[in-house]
Short mmCIF file of N, CA and C in Angstrom, two decimals:
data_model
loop_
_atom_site.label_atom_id
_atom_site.label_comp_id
_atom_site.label_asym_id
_atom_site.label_seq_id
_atom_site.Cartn_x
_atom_site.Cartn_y
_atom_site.Cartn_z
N UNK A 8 0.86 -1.17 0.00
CA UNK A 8 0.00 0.00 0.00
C UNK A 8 0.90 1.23 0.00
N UNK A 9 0.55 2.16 -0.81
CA UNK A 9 1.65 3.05 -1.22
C UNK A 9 0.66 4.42 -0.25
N UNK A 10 1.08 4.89 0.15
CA UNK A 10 0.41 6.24 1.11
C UNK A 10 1.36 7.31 1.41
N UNK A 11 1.74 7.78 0.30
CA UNK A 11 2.90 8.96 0.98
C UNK A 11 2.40 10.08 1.23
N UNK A 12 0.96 11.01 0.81
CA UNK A 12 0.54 11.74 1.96
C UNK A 12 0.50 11.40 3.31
N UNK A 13 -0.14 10.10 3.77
CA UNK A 13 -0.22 9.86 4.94
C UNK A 13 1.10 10.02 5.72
N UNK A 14 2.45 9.16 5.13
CA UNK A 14 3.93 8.89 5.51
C UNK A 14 4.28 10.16 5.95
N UNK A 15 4.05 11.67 4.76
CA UNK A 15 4.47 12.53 5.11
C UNK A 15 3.79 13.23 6.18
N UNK A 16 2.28 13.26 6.29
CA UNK A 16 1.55 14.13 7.96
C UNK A 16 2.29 13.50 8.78
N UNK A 17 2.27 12.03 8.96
CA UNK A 17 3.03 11.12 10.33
C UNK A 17 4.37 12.10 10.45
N UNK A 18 5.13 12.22 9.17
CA UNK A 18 6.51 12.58 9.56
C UNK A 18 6.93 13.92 9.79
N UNK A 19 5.70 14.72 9.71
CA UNK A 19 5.59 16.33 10.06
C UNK A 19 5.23 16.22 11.15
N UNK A 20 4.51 15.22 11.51
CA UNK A 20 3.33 15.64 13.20
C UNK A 20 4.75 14.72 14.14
N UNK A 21 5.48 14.02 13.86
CA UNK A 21 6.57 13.34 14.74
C UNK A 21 7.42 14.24 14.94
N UNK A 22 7.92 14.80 13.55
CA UNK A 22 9.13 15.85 13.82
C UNK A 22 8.85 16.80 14.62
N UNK A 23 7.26 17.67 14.55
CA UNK A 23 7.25 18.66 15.31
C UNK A 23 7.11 18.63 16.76
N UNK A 24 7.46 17.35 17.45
CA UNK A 24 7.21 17.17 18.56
C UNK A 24 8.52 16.78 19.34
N UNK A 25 7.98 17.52 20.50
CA UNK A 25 9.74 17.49 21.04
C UNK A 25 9.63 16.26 21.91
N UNK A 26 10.33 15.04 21.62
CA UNK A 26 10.57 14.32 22.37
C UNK A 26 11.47 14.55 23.12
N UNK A 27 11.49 14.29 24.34
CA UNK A 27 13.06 14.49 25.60
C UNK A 27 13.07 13.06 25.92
N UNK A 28 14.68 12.56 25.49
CA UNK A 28 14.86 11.48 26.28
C UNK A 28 16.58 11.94 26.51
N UNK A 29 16.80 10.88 28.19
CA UNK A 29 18.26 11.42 28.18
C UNK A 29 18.67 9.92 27.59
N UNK A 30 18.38 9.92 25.99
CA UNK A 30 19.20 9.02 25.50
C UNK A 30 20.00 9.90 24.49
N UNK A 31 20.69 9.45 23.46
CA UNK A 31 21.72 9.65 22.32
C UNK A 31 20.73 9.91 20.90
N UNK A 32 21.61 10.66 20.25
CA UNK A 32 20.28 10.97 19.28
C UNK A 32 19.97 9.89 18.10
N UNK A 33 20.74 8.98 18.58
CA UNK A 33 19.93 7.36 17.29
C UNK A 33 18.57 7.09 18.54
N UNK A 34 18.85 7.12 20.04
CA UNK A 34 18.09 6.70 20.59
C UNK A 34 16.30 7.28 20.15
N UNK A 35 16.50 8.58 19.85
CA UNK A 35 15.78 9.38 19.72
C UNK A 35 15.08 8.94 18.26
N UNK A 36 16.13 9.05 17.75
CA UNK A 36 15.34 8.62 15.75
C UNK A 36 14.89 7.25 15.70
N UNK A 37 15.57 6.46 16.75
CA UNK A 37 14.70 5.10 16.96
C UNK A 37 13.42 5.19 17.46
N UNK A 38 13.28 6.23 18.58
CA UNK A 38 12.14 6.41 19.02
C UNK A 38 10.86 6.79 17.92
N UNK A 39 11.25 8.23 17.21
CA UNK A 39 10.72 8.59 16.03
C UNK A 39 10.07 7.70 14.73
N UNK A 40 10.71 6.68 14.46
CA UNK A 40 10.93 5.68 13.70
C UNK A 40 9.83 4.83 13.93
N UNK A 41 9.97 4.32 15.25
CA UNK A 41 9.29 3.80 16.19
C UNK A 41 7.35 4.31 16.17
N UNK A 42 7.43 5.26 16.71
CA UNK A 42 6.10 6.26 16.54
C UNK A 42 5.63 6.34 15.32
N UNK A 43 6.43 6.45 14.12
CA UNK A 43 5.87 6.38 12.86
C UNK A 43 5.07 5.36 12.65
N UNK A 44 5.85 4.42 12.51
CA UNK A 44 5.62 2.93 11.98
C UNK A 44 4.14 3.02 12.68
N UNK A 45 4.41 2.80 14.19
CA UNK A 45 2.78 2.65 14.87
C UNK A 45 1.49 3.42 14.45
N UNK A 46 2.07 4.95 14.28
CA UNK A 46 0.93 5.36 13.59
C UNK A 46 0.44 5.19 12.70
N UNK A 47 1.68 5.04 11.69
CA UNK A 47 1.39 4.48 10.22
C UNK A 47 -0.07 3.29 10.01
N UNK A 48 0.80 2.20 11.16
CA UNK A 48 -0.22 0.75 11.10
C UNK A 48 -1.57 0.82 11.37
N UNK A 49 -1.61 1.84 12.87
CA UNK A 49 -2.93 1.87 13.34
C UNK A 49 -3.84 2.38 12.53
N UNK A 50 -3.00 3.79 11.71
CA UNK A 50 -4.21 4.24 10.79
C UNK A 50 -4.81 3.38 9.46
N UNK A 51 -3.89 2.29 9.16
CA UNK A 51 -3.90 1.73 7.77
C UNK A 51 -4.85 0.39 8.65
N UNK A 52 -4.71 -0.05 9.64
CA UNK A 52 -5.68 -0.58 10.32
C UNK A 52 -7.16 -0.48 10.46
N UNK A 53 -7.05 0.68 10.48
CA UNK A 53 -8.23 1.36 10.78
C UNK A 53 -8.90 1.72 9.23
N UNK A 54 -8.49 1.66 8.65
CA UNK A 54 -8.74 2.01 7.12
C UNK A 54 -9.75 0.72 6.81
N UNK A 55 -8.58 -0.08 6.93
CA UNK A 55 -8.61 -1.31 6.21
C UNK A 55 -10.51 -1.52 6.61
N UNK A 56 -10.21 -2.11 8.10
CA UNK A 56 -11.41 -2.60 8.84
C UNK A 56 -12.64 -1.42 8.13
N UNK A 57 -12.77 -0.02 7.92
CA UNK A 57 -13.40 0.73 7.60
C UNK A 57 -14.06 0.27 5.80
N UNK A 58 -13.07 -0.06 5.32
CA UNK A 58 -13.37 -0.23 3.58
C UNK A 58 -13.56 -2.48 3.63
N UNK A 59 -13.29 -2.79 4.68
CA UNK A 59 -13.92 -3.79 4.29
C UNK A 59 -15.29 -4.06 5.25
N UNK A 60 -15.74 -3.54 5.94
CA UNK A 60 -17.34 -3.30 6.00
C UNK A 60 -17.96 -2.29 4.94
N UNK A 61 -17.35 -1.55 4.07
CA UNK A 61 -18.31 -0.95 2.88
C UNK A 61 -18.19 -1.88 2.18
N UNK A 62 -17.20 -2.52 1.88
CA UNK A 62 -16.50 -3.38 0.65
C UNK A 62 -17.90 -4.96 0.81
N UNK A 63 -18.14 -5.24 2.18
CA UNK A 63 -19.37 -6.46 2.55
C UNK A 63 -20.64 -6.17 2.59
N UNK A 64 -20.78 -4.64 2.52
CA UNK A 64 -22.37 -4.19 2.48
C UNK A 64 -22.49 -4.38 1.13
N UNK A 65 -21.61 -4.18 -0.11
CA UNK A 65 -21.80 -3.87 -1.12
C UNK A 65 -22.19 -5.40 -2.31
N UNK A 66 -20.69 -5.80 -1.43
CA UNK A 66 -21.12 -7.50 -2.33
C UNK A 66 -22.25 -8.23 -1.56
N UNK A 67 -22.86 -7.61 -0.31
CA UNK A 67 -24.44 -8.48 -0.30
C UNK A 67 -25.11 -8.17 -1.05
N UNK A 68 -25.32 -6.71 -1.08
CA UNK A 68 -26.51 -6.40 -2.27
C UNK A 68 -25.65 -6.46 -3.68
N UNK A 69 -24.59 -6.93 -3.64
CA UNK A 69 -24.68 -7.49 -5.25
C UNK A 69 -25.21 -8.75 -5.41
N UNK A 70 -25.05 -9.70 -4.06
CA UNK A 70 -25.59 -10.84 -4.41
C UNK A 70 -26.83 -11.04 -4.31
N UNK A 71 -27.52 -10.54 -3.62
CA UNK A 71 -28.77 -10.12 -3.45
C UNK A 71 -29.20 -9.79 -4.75
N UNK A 72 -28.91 -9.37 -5.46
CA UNK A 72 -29.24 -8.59 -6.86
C UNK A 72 -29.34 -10.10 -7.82
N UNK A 73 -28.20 -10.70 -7.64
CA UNK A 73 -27.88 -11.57 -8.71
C UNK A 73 -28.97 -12.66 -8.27
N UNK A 74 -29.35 -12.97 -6.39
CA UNK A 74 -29.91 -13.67 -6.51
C UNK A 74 -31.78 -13.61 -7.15
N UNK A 75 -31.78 -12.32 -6.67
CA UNK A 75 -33.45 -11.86 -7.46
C UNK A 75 -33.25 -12.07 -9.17
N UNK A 76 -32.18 -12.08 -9.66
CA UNK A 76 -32.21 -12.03 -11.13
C UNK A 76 -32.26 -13.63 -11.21
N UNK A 77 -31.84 -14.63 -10.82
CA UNK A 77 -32.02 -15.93 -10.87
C UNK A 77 -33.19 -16.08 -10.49
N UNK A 78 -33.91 -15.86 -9.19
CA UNK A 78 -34.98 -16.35 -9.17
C UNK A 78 -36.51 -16.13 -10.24
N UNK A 79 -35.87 -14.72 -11.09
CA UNK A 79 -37.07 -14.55 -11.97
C UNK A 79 -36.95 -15.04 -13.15
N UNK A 80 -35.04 -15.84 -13.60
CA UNK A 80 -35.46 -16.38 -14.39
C UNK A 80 -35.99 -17.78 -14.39
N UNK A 81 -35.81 -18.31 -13.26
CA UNK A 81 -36.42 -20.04 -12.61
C UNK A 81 -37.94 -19.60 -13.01
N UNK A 82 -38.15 -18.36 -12.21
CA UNK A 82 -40.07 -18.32 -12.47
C UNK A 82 -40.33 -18.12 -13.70
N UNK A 83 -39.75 -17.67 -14.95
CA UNK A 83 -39.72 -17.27 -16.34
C UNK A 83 -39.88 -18.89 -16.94
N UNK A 84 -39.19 -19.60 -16.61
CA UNK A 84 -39.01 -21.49 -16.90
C UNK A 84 -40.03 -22.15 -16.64
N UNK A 85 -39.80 -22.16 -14.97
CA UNK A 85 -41.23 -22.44 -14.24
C UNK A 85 -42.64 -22.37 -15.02
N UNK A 86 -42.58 -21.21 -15.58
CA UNK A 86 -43.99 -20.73 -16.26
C UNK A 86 -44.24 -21.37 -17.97
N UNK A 87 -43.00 -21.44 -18.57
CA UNK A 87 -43.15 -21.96 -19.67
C UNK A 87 -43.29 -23.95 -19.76
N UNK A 88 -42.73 -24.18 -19.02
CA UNK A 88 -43.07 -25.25 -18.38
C UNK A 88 -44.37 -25.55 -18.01
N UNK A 89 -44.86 -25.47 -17.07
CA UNK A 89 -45.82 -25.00 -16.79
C UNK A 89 -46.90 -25.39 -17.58
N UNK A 90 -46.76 -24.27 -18.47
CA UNK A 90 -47.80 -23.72 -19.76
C UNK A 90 -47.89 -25.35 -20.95
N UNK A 91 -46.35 -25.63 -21.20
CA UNK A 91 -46.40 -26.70 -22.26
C UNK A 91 -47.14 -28.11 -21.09
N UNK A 92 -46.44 -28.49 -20.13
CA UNK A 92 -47.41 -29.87 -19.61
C UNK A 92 -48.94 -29.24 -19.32
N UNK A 93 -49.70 -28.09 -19.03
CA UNK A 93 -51.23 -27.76 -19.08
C UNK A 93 -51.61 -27.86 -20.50
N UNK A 94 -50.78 -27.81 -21.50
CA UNK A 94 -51.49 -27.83 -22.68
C UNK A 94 -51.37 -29.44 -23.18
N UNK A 95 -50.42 -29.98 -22.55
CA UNK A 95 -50.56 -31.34 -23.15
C UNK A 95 -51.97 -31.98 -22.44
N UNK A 96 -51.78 -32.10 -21.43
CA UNK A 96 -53.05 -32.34 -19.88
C UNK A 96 -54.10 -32.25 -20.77
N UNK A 97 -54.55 -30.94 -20.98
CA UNK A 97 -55.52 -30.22 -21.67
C UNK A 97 -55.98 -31.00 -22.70
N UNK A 98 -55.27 -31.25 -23.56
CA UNK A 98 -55.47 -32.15 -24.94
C UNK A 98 -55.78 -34.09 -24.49
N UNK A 99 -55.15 -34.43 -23.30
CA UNK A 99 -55.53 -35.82 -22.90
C UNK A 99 -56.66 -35.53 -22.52
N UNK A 100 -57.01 -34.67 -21.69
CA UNK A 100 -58.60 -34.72 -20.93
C UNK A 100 -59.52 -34.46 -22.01
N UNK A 101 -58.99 -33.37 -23.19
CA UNK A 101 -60.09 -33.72 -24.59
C UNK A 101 -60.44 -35.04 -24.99
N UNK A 102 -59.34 -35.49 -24.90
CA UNK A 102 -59.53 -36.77 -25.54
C UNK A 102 -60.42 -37.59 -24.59
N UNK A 103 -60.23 -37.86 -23.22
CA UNK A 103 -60.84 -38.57 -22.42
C UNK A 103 -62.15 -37.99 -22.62
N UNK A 104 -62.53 -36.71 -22.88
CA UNK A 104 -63.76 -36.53 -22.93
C UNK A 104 -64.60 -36.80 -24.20
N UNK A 105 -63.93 -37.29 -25.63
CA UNK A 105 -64.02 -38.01 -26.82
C UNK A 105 -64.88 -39.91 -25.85
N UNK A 106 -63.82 -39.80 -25.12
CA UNK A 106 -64.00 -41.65 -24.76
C UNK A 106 -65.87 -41.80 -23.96
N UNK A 107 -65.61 -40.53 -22.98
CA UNK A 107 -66.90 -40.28 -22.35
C UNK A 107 -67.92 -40.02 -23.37
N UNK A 108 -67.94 -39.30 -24.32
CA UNK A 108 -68.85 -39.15 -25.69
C UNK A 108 -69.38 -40.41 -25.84
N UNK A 109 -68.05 -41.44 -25.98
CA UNK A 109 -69.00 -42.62 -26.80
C UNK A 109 -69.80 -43.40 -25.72
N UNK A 110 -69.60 -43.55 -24.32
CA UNK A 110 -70.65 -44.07 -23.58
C UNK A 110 -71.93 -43.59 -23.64
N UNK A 111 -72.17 -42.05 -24.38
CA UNK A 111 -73.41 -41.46 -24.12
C UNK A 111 -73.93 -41.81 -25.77
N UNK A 112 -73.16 -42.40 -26.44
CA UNK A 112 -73.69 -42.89 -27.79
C UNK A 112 -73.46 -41.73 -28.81
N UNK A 113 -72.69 -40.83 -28.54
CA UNK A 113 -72.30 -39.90 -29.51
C UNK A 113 -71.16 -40.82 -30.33
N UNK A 114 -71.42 -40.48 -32.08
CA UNK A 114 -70.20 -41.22 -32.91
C UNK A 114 -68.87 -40.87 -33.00
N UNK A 115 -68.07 -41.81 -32.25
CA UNK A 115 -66.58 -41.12 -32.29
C UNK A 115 -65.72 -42.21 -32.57
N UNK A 116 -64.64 -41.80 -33.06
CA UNK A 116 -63.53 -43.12 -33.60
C UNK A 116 -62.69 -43.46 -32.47
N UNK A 117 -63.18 -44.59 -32.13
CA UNK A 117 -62.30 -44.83 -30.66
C UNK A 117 -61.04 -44.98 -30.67
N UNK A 118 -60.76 -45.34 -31.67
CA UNK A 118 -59.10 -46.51 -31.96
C UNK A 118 -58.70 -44.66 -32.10
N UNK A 119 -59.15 -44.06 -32.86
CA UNK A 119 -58.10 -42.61 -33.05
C UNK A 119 -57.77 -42.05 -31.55
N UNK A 120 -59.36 -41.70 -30.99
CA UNK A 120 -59.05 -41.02 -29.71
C UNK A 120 -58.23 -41.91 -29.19
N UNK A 121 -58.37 -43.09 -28.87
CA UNK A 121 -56.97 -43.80 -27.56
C UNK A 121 -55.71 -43.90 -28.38
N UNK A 122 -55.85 -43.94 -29.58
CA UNK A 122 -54.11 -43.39 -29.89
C UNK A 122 -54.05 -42.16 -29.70
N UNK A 123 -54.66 -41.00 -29.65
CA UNK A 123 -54.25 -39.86 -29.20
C UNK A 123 -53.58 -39.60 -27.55
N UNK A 124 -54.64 -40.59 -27.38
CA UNK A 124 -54.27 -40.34 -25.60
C UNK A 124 -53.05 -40.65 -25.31
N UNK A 125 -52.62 -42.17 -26.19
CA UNK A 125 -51.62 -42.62 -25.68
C UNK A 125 -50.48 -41.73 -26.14
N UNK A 126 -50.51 -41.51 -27.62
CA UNK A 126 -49.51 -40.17 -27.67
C UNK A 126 -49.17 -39.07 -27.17
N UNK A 127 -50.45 -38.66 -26.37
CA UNK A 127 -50.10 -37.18 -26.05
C UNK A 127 -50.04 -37.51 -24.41
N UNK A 128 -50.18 -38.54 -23.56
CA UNK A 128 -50.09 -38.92 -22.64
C UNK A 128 -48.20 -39.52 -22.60
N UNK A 129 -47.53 -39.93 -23.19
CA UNK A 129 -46.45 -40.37 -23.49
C UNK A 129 -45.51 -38.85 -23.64
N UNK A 130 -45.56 -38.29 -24.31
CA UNK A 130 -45.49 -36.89 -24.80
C UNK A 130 -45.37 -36.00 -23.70
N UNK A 131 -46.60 -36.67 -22.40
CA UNK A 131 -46.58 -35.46 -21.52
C UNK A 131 -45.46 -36.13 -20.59
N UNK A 132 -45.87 -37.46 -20.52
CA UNK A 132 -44.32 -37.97 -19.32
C UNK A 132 -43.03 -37.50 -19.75
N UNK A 133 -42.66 -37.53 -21.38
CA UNK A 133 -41.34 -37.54 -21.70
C UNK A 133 -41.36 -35.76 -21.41
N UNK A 134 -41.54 -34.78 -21.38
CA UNK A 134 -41.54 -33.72 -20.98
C UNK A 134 -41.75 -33.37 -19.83
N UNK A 135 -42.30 -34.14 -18.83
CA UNK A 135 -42.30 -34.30 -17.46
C UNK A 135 -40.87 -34.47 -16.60
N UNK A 136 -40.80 -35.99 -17.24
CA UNK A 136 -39.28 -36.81 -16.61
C UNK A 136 -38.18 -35.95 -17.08
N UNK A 137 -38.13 -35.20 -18.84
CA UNK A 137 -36.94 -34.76 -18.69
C UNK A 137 -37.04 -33.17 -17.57
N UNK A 138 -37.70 -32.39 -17.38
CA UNK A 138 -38.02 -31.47 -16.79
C UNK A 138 -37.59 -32.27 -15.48
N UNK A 139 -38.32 -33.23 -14.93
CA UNK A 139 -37.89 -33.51 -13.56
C UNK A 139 -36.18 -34.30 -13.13
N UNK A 140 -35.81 -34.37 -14.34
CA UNK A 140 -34.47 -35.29 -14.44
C UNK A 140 -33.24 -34.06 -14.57
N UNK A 141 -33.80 -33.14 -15.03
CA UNK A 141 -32.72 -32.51 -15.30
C UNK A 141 -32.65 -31.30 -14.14
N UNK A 142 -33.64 -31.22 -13.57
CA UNK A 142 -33.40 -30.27 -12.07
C UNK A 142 -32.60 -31.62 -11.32
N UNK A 143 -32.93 -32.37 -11.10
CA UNK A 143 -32.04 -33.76 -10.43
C UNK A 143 -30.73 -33.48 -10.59
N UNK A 144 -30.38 -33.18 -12.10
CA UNK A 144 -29.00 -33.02 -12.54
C UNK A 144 -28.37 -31.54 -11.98
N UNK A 145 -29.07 -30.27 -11.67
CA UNK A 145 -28.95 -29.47 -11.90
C UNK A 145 -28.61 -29.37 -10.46
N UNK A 146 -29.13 -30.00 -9.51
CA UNK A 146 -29.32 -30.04 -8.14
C UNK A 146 -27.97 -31.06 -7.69
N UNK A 147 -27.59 -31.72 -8.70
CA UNK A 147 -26.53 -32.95 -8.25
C UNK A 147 -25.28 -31.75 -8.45
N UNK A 148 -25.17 -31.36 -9.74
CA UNK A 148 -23.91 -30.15 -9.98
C UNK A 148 -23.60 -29.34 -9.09
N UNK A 149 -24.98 -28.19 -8.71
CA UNK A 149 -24.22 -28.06 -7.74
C UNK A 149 -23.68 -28.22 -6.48
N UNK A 150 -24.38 -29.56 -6.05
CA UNK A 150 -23.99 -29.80 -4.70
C UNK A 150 -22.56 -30.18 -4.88
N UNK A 151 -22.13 -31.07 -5.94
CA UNK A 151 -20.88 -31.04 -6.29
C UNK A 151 -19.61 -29.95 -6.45
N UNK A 152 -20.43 -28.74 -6.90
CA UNK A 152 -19.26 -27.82 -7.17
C UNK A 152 -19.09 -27.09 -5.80
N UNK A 153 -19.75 -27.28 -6.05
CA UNK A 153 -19.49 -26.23 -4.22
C UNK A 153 -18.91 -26.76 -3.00
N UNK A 154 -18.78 -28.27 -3.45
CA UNK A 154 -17.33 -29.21 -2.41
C UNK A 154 -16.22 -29.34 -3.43
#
């Protein structure tokens, strides 16, 4: 840490002070020397501790930030998701309601409707399982990366 305003107040506010010792005058510039250094530390101490509580307020609310930006894009997924298995759903329960038709004697092609079902019922698992397989995966990563 380079601070030579600071170096120089320390070494104006030391010099102008009359130390008395009945020592020798290295004793004295040791002393001086001495006083610097300490002030030097305490203030760069004091710094420090000062800029790393701004420095931890700041990266919470960055993470804070980053974490609201993740969570709206999970709900952005969430929702499209969502939307595609209700529309498959949607289209089986048509169909089931094709199957209910023909008990009431309305004319409907059965063999079509239950291949529909089974397609779009198949359709909805494989979009299900991979949706539910791949949060599995997503959930395995990072428990991994983070050991």
């Amino acid at each position: 840490m380079d601070c030579k305003i600071t170096k120089k107040m320390i070494n104006a506010y030391i010099e102008s002070q009359k130390i008395s010792h009945s020592g020798t005058l290295e004793e004295i510039e040791y002393i001086k020397d001495s006083a610097k250094t300490n002030f030097f530390n305490d203030i760069k101490e004091e710094i420090v501790a000062l800029e790393k509580e701004r420095i931890k307020k700041e990266a919470e609310v960055e993470i804070e930030k980053l974490q609201q930006e993740k969570k709206i894009k999970q709900i952005k997924v969430l929702m499209y998701e969502g939307f595609i298995i209700a529309f498959l759903v949607g289209l089986i329960v048509n169909q089931a309601t094709e199957i209910l038709n023909l008990s009431k004697g309305v004319p409907t092609k059965a063999a079509i409707t239950l291949l529909w079902m089974t397609v779009l019922g198949i359709g909805t698992l494989i979009v299900y399982n991979h949706k539910f397989l791949s949060d599995i995966s997503n959930i395995i990563k990072e428990k991994f990366h983070k050991q």
